[in-house]
PDB file of C-alpha atoms in Angstrom:
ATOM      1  CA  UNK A  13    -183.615 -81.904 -39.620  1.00  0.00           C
ATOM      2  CA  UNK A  14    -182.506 -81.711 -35.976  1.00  0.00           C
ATOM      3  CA  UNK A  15    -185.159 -81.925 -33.401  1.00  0.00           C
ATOM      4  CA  UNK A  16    -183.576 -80.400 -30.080  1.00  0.00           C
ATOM      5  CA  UNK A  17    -185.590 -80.738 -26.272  1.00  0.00           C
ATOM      6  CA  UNK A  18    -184.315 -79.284 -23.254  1.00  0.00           C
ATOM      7  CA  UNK A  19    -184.397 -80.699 -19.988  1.00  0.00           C
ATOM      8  CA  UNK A  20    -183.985 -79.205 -16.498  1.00  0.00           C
ATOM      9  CA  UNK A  21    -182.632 -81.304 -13.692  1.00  0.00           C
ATOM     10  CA  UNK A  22    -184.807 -78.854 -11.446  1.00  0.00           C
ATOM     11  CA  UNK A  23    -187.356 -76.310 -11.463  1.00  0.00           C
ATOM     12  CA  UNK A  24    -185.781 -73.012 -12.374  1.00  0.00           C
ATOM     13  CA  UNK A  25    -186.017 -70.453 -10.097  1.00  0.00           C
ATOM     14  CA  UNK A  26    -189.282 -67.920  -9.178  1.00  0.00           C
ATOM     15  CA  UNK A  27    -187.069 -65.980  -7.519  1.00  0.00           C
ATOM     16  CA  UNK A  28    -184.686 -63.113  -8.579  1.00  0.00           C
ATOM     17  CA  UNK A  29    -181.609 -65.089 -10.167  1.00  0.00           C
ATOM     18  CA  UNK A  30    -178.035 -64.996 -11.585  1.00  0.00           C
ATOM     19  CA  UNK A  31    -176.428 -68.021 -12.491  1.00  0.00           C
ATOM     20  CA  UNK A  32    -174.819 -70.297 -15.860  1.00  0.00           C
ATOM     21  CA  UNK A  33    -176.945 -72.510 -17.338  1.00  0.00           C
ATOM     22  CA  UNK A  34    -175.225 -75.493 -18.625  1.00  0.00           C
ATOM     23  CA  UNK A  35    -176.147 -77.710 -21.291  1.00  0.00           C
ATOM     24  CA  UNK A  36    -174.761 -81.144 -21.975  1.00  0.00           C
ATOM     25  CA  UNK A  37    -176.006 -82.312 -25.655  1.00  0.00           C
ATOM     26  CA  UNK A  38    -176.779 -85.323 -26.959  1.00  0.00           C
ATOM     27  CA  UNK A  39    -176.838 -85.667 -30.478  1.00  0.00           C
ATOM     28  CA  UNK A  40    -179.140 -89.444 -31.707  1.00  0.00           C
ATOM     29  CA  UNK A  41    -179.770 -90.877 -35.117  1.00  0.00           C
ATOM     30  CA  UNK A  42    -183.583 -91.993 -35.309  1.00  0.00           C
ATOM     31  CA  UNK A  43    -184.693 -94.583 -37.883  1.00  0.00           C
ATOM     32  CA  UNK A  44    -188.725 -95.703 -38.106  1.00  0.00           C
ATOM     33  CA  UNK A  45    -189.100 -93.858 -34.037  1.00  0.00           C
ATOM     34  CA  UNK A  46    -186.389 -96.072 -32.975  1.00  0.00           C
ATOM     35  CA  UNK A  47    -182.833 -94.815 -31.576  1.00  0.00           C
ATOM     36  CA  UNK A  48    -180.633 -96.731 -33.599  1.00  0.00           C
ATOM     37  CA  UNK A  49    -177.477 -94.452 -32.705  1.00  0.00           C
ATOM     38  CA  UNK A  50    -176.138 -91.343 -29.638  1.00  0.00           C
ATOM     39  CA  UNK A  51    -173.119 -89.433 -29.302  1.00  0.00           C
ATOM     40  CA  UNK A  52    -172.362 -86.778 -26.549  1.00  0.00           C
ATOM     41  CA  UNK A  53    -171.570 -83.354 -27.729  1.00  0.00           C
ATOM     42  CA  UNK A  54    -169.499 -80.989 -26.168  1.00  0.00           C
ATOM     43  CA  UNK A  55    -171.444 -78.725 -23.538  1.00  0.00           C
ATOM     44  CA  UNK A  56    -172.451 -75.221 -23.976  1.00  0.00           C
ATOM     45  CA  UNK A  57    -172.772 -72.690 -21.038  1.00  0.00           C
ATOM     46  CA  UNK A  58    -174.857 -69.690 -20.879  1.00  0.00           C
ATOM     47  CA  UNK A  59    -175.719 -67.145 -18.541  1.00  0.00           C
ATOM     48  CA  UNK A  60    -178.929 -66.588 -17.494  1.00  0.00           C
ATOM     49  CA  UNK A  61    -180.752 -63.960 -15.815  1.00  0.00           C
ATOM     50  CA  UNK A  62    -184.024 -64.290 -13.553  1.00  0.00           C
ATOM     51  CA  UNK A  63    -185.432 -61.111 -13.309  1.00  0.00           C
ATOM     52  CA  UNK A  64    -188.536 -59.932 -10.801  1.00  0.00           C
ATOM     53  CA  UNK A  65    -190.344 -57.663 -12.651  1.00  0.00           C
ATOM     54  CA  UNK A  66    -191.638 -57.765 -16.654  1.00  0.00           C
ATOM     55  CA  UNK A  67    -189.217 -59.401 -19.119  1.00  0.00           C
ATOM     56  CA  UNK A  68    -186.089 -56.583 -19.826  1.00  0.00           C
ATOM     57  CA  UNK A  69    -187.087 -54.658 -23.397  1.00  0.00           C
ATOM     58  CA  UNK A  70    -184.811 -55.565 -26.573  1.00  0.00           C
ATOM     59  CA  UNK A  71    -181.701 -53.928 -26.394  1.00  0.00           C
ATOM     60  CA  UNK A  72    -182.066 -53.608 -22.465  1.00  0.00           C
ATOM     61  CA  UNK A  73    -178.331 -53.069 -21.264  1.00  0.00           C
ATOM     62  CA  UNK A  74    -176.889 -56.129 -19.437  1.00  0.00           C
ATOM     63  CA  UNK A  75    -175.036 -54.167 -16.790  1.00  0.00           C
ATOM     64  CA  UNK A  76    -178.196 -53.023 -15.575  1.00  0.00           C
ATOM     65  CA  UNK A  77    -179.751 -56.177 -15.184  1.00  0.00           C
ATOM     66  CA  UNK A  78    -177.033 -57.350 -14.019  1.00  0.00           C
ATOM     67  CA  UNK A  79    -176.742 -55.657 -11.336  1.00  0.00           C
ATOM     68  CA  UNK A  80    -179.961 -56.042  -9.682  1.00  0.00           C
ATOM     69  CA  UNK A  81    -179.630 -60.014 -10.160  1.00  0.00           C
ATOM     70  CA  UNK A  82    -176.423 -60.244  -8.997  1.00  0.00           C
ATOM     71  CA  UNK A  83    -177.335 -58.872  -5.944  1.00  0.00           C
ATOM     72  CA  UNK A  84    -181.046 -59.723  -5.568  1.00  0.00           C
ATOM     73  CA  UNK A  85    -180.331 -63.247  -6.342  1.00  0.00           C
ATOM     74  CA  UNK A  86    -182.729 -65.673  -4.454  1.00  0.00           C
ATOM     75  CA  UNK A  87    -185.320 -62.563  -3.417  1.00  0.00           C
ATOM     76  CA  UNK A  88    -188.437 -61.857  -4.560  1.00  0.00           C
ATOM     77  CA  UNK A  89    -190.322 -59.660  -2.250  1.00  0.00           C
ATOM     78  CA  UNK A  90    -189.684 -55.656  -3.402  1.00  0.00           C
ATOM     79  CA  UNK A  91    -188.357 -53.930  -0.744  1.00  0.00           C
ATOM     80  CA  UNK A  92    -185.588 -57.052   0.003  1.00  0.00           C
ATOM     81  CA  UNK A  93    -184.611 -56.963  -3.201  1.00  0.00           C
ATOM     82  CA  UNK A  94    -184.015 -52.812  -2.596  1.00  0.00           C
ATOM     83  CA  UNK A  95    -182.469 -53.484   0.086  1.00  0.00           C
ATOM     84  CA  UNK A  96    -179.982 -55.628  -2.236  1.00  0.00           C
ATOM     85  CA  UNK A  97    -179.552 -53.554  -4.838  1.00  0.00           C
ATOM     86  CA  UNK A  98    -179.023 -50.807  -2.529  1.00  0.00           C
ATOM     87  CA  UNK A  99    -176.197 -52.470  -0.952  1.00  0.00           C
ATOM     88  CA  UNK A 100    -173.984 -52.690  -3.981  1.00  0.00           C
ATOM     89  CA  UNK A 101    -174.192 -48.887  -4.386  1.00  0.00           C
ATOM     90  CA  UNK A 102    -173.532 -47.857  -0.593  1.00  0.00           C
ATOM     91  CA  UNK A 103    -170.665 -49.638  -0.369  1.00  0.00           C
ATOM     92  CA  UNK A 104    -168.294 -48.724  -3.468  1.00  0.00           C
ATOM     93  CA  UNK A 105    -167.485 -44.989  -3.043  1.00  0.00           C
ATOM     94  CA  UNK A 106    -164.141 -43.524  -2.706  1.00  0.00           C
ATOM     95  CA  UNK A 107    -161.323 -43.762  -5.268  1.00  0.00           C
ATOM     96  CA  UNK A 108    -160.340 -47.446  -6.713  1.00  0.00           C
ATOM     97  CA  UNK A 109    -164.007 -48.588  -5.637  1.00  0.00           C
ATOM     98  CA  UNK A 110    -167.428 -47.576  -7.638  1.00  0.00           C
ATOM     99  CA  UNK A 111    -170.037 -50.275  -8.457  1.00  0.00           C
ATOM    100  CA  UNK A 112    -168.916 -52.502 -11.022  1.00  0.00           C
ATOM    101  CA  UNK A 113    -170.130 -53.406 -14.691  1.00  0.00           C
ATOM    102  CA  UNK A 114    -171.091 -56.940 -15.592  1.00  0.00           C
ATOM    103  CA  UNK A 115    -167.236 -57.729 -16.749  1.00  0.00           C
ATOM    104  CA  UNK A 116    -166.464 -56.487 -13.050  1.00  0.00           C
ATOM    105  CA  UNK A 117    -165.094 -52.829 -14.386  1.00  0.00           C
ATOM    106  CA  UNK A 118    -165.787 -50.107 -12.027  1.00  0.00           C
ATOM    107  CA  UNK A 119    -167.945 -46.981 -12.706  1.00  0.00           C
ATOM    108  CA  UNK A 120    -167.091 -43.523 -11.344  1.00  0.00           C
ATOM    109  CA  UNK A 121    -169.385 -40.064 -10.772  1.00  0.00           C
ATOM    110  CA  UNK A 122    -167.797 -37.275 -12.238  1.00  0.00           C
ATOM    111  CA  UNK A 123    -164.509 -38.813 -13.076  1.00  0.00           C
ATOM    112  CA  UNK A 124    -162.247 -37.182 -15.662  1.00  0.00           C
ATOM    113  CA  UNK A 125    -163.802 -38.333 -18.722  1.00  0.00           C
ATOM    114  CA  UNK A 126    -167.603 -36.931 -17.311  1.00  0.00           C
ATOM    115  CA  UNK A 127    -165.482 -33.595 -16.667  1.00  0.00           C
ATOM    116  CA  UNK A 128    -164.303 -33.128 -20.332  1.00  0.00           C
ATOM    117  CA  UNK A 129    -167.732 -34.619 -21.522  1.00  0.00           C
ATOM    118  CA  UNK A 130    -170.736 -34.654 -19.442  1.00  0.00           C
ATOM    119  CA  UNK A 131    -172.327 -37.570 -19.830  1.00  0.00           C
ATOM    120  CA  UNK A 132    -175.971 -37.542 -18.692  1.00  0.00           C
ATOM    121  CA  UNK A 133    -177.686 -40.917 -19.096  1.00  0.00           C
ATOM    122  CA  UNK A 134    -177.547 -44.379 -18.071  1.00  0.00           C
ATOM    123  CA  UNK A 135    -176.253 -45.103 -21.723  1.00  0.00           C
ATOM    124  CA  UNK A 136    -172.895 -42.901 -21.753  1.00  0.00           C
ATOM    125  CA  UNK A 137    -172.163 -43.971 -18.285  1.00  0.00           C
ATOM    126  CA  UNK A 138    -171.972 -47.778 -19.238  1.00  0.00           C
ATOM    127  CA  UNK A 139    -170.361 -47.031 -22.596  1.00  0.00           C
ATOM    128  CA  UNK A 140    -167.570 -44.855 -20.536  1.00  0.00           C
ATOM    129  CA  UNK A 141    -167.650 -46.040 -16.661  1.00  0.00           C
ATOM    130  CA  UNK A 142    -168.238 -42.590 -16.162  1.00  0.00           C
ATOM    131  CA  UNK A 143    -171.212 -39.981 -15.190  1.00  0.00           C
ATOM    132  CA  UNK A 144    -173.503 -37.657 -13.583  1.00  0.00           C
ATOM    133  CA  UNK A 145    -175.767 -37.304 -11.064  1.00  0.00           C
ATOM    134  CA  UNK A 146    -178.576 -37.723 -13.809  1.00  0.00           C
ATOM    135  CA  UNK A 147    -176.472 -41.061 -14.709  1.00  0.00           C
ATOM    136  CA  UNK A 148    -176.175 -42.679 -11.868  1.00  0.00           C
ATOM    137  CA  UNK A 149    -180.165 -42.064 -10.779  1.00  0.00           C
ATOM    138  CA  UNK A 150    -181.031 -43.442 -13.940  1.00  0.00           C
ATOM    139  CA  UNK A 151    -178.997 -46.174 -13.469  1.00  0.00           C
ATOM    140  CA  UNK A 152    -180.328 -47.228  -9.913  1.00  0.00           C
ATOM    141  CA  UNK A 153    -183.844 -46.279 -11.319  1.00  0.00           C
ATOM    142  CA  UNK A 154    -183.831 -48.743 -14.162  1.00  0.00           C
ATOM    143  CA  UNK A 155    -181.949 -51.685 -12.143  1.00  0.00           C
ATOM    144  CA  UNK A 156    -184.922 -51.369  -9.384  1.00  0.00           C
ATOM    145  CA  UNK A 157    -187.885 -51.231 -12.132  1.00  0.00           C
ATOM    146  CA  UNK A 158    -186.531 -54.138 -14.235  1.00  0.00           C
ATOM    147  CA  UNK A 159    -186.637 -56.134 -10.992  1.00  0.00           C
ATOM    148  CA  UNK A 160    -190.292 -55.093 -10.356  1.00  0.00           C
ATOM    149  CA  UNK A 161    -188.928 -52.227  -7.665  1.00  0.00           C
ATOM    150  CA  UNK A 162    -190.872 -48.669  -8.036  1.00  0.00           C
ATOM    151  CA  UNK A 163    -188.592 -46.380  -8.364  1.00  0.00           C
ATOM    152  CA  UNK A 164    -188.868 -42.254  -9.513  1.00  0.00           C
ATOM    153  CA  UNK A 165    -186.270 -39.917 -10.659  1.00  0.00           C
ATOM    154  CA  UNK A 166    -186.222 -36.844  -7.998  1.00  0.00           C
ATOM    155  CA  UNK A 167    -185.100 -33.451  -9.544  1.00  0.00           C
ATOM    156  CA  UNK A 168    -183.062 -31.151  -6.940  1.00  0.00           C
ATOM    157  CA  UNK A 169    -182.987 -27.623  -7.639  1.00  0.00           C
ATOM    158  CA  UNK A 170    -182.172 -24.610  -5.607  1.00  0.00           C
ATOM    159  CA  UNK A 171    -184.846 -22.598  -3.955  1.00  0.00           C
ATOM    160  CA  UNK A 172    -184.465 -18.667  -4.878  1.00  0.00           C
ATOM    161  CA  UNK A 173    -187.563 -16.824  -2.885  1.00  0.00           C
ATOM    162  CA  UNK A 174    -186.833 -13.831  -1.460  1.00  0.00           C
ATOM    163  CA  UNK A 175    -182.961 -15.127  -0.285  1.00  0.00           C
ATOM    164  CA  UNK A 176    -181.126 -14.125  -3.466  1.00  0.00           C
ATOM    165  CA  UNK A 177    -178.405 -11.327  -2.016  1.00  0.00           C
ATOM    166  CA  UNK A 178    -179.169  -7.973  -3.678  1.00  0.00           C
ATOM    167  CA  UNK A 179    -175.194  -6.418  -5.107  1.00  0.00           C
ATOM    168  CA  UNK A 180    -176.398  -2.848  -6.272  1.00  0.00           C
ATOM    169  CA  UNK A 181    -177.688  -3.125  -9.893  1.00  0.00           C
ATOM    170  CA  UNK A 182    -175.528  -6.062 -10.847  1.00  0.00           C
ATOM    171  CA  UNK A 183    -178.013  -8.737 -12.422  1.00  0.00           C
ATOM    172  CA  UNK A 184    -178.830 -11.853 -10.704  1.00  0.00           C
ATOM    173  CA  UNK A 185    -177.710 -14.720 -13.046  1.00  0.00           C
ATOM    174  CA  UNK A 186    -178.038 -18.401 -11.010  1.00  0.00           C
ATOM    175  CA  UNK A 187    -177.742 -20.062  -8.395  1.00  0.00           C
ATOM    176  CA  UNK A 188    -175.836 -23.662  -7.725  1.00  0.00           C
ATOM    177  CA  UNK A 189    -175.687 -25.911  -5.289  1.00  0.00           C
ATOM    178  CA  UNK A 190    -172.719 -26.509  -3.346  1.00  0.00           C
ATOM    179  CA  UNK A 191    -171.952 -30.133  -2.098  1.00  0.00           C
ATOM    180  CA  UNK A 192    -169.687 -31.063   1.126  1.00  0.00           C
ATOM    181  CA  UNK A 193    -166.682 -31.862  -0.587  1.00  0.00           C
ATOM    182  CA  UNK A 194    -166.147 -34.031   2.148  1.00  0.00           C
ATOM    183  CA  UNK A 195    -168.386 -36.433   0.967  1.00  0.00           C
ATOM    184  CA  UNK A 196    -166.902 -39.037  -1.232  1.00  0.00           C
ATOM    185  CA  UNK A 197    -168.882 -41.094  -4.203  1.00  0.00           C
ATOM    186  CA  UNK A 198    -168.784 -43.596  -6.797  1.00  0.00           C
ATOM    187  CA  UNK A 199    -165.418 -44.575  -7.426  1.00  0.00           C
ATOM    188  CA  UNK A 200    -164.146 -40.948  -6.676  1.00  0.00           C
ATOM    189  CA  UNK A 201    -163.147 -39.216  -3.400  1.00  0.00           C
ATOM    190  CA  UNK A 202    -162.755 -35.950  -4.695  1.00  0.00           C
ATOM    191  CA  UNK A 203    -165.718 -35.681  -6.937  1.00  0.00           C
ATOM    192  CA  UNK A 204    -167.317 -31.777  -8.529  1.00  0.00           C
ATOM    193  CA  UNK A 205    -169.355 -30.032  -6.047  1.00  0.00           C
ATOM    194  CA  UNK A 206    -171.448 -27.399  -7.805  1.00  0.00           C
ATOM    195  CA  UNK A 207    -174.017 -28.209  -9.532  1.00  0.00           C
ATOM    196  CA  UNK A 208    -177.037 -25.967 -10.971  1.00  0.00           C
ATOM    197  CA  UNK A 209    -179.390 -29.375  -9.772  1.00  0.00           C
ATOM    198  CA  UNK A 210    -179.332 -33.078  -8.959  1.00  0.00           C
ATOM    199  CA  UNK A 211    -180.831 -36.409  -9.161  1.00  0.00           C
ATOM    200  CA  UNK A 212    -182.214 -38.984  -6.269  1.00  0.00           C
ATOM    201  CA  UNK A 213    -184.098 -41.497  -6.107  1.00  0.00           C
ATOM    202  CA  UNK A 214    -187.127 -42.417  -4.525  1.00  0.00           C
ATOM    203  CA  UNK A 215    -189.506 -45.494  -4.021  1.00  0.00           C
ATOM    204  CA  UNK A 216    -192.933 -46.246  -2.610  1.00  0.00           C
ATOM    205  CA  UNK A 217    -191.444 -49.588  -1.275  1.00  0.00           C
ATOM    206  CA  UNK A 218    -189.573 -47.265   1.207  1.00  0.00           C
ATOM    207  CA  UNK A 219    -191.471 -44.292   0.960  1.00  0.00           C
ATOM    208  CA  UNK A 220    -189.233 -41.822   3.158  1.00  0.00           C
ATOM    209  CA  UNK A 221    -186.107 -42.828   2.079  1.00  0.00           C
ATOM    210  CA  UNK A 222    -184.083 -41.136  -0.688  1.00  0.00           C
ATOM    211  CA  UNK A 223    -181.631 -42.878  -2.450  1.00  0.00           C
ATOM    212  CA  UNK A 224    -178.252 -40.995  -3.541  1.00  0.00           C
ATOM    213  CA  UNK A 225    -176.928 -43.564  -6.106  1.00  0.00           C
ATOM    214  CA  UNK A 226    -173.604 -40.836  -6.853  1.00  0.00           C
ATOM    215  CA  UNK A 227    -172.861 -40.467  -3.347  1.00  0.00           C
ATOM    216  CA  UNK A 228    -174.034 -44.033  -2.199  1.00  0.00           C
ATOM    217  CA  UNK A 229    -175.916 -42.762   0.888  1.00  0.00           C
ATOM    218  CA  UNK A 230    -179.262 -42.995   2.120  1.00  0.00           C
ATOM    219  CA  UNK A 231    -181.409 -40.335   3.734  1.00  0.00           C
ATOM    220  CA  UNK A 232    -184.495 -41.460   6.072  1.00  0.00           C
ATOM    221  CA  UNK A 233    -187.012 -39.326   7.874  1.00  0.00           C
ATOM    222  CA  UNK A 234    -190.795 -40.367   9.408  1.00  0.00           C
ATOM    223  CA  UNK A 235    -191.901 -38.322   6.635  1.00  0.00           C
ATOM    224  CA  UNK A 236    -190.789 -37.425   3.150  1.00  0.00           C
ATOM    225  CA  UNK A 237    -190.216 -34.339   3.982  1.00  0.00           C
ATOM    226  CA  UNK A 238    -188.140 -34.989   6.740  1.00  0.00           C
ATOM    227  CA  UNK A 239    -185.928 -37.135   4.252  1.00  0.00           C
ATOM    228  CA  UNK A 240    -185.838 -34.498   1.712  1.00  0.00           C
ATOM    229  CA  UNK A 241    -184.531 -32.189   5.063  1.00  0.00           C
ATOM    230  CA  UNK A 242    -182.288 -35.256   5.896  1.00  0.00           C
ATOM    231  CA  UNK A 243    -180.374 -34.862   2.606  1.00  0.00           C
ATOM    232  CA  UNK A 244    -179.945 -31.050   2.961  1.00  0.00           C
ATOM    233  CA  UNK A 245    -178.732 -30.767   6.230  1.00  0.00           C
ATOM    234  CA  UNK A 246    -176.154 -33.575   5.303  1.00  0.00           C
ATOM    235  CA  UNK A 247    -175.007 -33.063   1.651  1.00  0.00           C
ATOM    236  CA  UNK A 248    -175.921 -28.986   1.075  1.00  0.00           C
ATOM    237  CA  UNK A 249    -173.024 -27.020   2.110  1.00  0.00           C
ATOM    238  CA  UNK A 250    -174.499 -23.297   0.711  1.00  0.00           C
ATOM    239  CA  UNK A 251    -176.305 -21.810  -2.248  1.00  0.00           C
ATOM    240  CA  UNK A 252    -174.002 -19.848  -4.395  1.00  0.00           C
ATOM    241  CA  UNK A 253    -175.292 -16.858  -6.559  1.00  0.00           C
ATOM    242  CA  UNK A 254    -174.062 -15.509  -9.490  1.00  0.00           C
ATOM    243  CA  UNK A 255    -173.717 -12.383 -11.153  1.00  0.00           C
ATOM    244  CA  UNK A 256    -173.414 -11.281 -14.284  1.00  0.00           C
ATOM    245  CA  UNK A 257    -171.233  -8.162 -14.237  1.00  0.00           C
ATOM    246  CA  UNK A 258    -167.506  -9.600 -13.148  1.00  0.00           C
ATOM    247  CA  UNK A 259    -169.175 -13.368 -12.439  1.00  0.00           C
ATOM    248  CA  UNK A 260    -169.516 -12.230  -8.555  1.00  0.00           C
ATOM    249  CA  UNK A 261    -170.102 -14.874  -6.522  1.00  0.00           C
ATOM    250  CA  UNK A 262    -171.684 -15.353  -3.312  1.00  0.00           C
ATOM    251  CA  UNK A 263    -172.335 -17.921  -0.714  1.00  0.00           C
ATOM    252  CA  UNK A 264    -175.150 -17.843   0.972  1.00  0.00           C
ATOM    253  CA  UNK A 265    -174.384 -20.955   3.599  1.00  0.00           C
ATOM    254  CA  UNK A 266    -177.242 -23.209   4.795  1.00  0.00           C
ATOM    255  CA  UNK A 267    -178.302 -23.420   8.300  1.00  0.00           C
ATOM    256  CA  UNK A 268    -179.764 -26.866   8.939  1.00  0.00           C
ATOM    257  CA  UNK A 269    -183.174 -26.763   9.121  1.00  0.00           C
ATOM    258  CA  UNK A 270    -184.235 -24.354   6.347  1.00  0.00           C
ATOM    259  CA  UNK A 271    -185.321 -25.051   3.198  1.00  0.00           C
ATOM    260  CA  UNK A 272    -182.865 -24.227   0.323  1.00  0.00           C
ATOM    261  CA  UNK A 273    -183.530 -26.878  -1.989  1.00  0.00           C
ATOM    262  CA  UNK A 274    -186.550 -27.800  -3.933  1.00  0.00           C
ATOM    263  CA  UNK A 275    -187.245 -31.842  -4.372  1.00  0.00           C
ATOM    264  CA  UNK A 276    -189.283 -32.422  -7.643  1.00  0.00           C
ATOM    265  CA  UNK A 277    -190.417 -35.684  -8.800  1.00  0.00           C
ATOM    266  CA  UNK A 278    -189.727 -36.237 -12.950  1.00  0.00           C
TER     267      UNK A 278
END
């Protein structure tokens, strides 16, 4: 039987942390208590992961937890390690950038593989470095809780009332979103932009902020509201409606200020 005891040379860390644990054995031959014999063994070398908020569940994906340690490493209070996180996802848009996987692989939004596919959760978009707004939100969501971070998933959805251009009889079928394309994002310079909705991110740690984990940007206000107008005056281009009969389109372009959007927590 082999008794094993591990010893740190220091306290491990109470903050946020990402770093290799290294282990150099000893293997001893005990006879009546006494330590009659010792050999080294070779070292072993793990990584290990320190995060802020509850322990990760079983079969918790490593990217995300690595990502938030990585970044957060030697933080504890919330809205630093935000701050932290944050960073890694404001900084990596365009094409040849996106934020990267724990092997240092780059994700993109809406790539070519998401375009084929869509792929609509945090789990296709680590299994294929590629995904959608719903993706990427998830993604920042679950990196932010798992570090003790509140986080919410914010649902954006066009606002109909009375705007929806009447064409005769033909029947009113949707309306979509159009995004700048101008505005470049994870990994991706050119990325899709019209969507039916889309997901940001929110956080009572920075209560009017919302967080655009696709785009990598940031929208701030004295109010919520005044974030949520932040975003559509920046990123909402127009409203497009469709029709059934010939699939007519038409763009109804927003004037900054007015409410075309509707922001609805999940």
């Amino acid at each position: 039987t082999l008794a094993a005891h591990l010893v740190s040379q220091g306290l491990l860390p109470d903050t946020v942390a990402n770093s290799d644990l290294n282990i150099t054995w000893t293997i001893s031959l005990v006879q009546d208590g006494n330590q009659v014999e010792s050999e080294v063994a070779p070292s072993s070398s793990n990584h290990l992961y320190v995060v802020g908020g509850a322990a990760p569940a079983a079969g918790e994906y490593e990217t995300v937890i690595d990502v938030g340690c990585r970044n957060a490493s030697g933080l504890s209070a919330p809205r630093d390690i935000l701050n932290a996180i944050w960073s890694d996802f404001d900084s990596n848009v365009g094409n040849g950038k996106g934020v990267q996987n724990w092997a240092g692989l780059p994700m993109v939004y809406w790539g070519p593989a998401c375009q084929r596919t869509l792929f609509p959760n945090v789990a296709a978009l680590l299994k294929n470095r590629d995904g959608s707004c719903s993706a990427w939100s998830e993604f920042l969501m679950t990196s932010l809780q798992i570090q003790g971070v509140d986080a919410r998933l914010i649902r954006v959805t066009p606002t109909l009332g009375g705007r929806v251009p009447r064409i005769n009889a033909n029947p009113f079928r949707r309306a979509v979103m159009n995004i700048w394309s101008t505005i470049p994002a994870q990994g991706n310079s050119n990325p899709e932009t019209y969507f039916s909705d889309h997901f940001v991110i929110t956080s009572s740690d920075a209560p009017t902020t919302i967080y655009d984990p696709s785009y990598g940007n940031a929208y701030y206000g004295t109010s919520v509201a005044a974030a949520e107008q932040d975003w559509e005056d920046t990123s909402l281009k127009s409203i497009t409606f469709q029709y059934l009969v010939l699939n007519w389109l038409v763009d109804t372009n927003h004037v900054p200020g007015e409410a075309d959007v509707t922001f609805m927590p999940l």
